[in-house]
Tab-separated table of C-alpha atoms and ligand atoms in Angstrom:
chain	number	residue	atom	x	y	z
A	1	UNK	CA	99.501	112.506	101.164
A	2	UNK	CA	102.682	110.950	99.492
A	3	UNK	CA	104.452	114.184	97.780
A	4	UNK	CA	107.825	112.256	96.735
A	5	UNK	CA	110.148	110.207	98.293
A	6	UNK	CA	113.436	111.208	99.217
A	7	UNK	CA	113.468	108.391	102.317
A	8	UNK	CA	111.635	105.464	103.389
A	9	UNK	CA	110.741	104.425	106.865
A	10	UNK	CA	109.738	100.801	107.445
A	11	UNK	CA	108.104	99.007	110.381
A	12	UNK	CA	109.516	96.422	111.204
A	13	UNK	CA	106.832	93.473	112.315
A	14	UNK	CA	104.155	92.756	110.071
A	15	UNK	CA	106.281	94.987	107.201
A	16	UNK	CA	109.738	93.361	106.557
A	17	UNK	CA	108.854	89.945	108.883
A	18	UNK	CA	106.281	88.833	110.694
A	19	UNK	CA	106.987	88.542	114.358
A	20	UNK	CA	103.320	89.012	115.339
A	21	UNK	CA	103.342	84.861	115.835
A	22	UNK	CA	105.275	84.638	117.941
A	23	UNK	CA	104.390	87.343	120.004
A	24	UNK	CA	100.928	85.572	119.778
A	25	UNK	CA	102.660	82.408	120.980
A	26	UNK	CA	103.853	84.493	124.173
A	27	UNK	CA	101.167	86.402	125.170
A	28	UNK	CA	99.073	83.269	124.741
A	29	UNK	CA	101.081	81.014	127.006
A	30	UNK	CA	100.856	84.226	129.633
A	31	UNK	CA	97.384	84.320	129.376
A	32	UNK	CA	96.956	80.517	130.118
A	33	UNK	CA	99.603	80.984	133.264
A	34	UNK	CA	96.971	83.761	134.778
A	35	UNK	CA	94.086	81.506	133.714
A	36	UNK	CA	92.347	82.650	130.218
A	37	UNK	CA	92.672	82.198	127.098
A	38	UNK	CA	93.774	84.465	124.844
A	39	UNK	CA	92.864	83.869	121.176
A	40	UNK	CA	94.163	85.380	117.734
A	41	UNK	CA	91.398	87.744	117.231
A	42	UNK	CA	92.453	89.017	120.383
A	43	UNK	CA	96.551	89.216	118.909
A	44	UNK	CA	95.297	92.051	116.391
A	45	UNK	CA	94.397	94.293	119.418
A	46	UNK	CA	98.416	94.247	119.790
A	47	UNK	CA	99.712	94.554	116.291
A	48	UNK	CA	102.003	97.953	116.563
A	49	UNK	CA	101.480	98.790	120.119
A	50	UNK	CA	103.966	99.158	122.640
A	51	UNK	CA	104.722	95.949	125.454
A	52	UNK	CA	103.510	97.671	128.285
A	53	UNK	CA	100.244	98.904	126.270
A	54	UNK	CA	99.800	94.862	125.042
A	55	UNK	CA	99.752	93.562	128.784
A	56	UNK	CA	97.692	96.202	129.733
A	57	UNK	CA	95.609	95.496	126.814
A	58	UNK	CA	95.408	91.208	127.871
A	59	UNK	CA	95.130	91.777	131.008
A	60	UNK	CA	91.555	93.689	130.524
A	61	UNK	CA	90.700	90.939	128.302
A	62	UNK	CA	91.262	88.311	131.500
A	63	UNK	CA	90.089	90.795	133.849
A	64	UNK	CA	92.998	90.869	135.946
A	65	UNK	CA	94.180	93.242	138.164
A	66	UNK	CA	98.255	93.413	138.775
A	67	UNK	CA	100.248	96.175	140.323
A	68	UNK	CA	103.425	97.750	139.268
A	69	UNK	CA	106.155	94.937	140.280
A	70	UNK	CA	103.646	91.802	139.235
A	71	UNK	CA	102.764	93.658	135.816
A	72	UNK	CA	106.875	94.080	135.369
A	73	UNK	CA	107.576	90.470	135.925
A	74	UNK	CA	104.979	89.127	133.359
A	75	UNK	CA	105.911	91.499	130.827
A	76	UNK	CA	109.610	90.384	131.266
A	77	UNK	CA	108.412	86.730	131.347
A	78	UNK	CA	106.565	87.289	128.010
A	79	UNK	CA	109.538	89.013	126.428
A	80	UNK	CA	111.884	85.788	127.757
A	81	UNK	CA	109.459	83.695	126.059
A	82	UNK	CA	109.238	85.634	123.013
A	83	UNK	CA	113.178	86.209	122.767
A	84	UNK	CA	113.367	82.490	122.632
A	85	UNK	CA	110.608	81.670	119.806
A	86	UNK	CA	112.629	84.349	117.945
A	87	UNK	CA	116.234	83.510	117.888
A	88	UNK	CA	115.398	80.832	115.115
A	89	UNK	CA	114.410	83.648	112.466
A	90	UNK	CA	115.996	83.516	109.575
A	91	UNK	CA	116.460	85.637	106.291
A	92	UNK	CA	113.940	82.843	104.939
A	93	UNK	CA	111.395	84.555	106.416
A	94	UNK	CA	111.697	87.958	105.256
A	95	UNK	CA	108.450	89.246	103.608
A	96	UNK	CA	107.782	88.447	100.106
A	97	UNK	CA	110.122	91.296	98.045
A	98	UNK	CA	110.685	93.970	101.038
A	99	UNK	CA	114.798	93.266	100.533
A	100	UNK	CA	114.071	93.189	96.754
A	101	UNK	CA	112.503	96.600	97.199
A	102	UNK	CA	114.719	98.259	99.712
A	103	UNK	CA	117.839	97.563	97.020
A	104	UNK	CA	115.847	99.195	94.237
A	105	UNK	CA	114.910	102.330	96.095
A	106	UNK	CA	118.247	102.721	97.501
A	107	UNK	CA	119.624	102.232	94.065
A	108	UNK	CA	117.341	105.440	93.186
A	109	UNK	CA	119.572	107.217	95.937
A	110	UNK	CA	116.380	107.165	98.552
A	111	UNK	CA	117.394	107.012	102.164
A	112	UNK	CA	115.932	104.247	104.457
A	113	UNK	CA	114.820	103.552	107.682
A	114	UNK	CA	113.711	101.360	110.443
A	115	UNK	CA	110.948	102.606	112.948
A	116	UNK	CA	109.728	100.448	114.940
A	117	UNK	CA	107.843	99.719	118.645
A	118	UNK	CA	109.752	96.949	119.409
A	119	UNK	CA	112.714	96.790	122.053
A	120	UNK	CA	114.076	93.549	120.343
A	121	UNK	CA	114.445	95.454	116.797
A	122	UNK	CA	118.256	95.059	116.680
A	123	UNK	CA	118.128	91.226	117.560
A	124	UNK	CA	115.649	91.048	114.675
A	125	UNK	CA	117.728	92.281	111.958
A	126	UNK	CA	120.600	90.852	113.016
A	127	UNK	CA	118.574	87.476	112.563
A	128	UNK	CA	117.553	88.381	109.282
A	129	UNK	CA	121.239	90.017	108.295
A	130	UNK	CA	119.921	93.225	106.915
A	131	UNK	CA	120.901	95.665	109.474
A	132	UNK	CA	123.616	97.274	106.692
A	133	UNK	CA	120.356	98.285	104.529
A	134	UNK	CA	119.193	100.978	106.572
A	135	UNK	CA	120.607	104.104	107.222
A	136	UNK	CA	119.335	104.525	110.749
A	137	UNK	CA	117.374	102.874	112.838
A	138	UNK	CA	114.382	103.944	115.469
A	139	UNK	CA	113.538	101.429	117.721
A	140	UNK	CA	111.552	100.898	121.590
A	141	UNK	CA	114.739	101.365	123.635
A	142	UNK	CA	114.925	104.892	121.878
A	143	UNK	CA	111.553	106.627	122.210
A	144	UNK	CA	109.630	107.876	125.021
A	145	UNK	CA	106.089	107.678	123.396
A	146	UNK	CA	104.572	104.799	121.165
A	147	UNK	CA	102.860	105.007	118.102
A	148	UNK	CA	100.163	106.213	117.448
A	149	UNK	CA	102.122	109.072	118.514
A	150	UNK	CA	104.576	110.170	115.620
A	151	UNK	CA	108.096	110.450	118.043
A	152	UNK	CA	109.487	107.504	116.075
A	153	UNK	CA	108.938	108.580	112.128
A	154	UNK	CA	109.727	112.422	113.279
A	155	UNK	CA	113.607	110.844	114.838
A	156	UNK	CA	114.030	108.921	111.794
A	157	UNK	CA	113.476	111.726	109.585
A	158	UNK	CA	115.919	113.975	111.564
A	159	UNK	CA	118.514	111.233	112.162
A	160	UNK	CA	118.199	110.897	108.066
A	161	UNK	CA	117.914	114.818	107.794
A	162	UNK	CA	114.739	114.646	105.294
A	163	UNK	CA	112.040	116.443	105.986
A	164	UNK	CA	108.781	114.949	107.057
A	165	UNK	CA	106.880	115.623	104.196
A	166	UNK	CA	109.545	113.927	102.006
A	167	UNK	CA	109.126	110.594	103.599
A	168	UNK	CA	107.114	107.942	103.335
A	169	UNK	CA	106.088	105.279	105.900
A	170	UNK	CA	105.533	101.992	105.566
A	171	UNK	CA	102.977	100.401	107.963
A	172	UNK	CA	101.038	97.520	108.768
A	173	UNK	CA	98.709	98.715	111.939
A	174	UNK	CA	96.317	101.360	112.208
A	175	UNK	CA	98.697	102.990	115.423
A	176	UNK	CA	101.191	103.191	112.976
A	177	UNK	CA	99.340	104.532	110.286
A	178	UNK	CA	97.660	107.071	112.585
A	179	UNK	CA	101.581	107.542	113.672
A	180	UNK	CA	102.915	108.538	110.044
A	181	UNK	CA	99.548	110.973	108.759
A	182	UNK	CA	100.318	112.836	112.449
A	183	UNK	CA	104.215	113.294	111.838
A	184	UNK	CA	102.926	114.463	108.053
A	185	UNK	CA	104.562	111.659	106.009
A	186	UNK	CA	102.970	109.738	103.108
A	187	UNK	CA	101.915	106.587	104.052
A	188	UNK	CA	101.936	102.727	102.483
A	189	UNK	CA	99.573	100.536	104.238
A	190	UNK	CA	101.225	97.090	103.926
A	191	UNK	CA	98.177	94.460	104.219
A	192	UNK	CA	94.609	93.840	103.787
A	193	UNK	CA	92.660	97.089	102.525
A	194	UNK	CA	89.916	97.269	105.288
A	195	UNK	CA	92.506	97.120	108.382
A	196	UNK	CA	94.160	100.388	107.038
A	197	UNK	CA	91.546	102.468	105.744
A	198	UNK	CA	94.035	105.582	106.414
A	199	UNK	CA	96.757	104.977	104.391
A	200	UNK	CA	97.136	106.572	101.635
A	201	UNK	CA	97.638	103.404	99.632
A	202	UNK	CA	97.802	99.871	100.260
A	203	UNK	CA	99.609	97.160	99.053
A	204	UNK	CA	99.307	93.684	99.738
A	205	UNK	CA	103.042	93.044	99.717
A	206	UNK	CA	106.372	94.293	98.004
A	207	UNK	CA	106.050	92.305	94.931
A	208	UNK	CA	103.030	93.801	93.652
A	209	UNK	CA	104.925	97.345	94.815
A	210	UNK	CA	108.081	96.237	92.618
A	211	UNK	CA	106.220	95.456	89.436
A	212	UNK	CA	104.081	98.725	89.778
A	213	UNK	CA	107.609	100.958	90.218
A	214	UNK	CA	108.770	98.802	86.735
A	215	UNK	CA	105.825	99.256	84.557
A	216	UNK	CA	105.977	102.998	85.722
A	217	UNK	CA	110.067	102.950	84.524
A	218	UNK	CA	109.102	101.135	81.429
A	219	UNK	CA	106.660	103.587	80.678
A	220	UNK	CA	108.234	106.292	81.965
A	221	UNK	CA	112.033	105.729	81.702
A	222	UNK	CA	112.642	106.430	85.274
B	1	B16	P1	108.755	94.168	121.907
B	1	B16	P2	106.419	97.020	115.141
B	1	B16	C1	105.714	95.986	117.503
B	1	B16	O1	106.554	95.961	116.368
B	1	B16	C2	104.749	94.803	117.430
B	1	B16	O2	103.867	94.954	116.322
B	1	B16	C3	103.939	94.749	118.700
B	1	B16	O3	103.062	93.642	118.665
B	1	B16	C4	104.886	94.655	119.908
B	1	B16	O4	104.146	94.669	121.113
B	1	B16	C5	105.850	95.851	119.878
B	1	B16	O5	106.555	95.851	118.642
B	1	B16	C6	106.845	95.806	121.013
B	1	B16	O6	107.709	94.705	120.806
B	1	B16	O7	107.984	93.469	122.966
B	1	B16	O8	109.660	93.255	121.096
B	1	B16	O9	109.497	95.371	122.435
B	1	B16	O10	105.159	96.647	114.411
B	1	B16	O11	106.380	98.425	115.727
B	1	B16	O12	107.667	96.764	114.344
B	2	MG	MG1	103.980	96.545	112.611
């Protein structure tokens, strides 16, 4: 349940950019090296959850077995790939209004946050040249357990020194929404309504957020 706001944690693909293509484009070129095909229904399966959980995940869907070492090198073979689609990122593809919207709330004194599964966060927003906008960030090199377990809101929300029931998460998977209700937070579903039937609300996109915190200062005066 969203009880105020005093800070903001964001996700970081599918929230503020969306990496999830090319991603798609790595697992995808994986899956035809081991033989399959792996198709985009199949990508949504991996929206929010960790690497290791994703090749675990495509590698049920090709029925492949792999130990320890062979699992290790496609995983790092993936990521190589996927470093490489994303180098090109650029603040052009930032999610319609998310900067917009980070500016006003921090304007409004709220603290903000990055929390996200993936290990190439900091490469991200370098990319996109919005590091400076968030107080602290939580990304895969610094927790020990994924989403859906909470670990990554809860750090944020200590490294910010807010309590948990003061923040609110913004998410686009149901791991991560599943992530924020367990660490207590209020929680924005970011996307289509039926894929995040736990949030507490959804939005479509920041925009529609923006002009929704206006009319409410309009009619509100704050
Ligand atoms: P990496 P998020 C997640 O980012 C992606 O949604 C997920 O598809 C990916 O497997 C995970 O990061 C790990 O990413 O391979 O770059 O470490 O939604 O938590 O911002
Ligand atoms: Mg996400």
């Amino acid at each position: 349940m969203i009880k105020g706001m005093d800070a903001a944690i964001f996700d970081l693909d599918g929230v503020i950019v969306n990496t999830a293509k090319y991603h798609y484009l790595a697992w995808k070129r994986l899956a035809k090296q081991l033989g399959f095909d792996f198709t985009e229904a199949d990508n949504e399966k991996l929206k929010g959850v960790s690497r290791t959980r994703s090749l675990e995940i495509l590698l049920e869907i090709g029925g492949i077995e792999a130990d320890e070492s062979a699992r290790h090198a496609m995983s790092t073979q993936k990521n190589t790939w996927y470093v490489q689609y994303i180098r090109d990122i650029q603040p052009a593809d930032l999610l319609p209004g998310v900067v917009d919207y980070i500016r006003y709330i921090k304007q409004k004194s709220v603290k903000t946050a990055i929390a996200s599964a993936s290990k190439n966060t900091e490469l991200i927003l370098n990319c996109l040249q919005i590091a400076p906008l968030f107080d602290i960030v939580v990304d895969g090199t610094k927790v020990s357990n994924a989403k859906p377990d909470p670990e990554a809101f809860v750090r944020a929300a200590q490294g910010l020194g807010i309590q948990t029931e003061s923040c609110v998460v913004f998410e686009d998977s149901e791991s991560g929404i599943e992530a924020a209700n367990r660490a207590g937070m209020g929680c924005v579903g970011v996307g289509k309504p039926g894929n995040l039937l736990n949030a507490d609300i959804v939005i479509q996109n920041f925009q529609q957020l923006l002009v929704i915190n206006l009319i409410h200062v309009t009619l509100h005066g704050r």
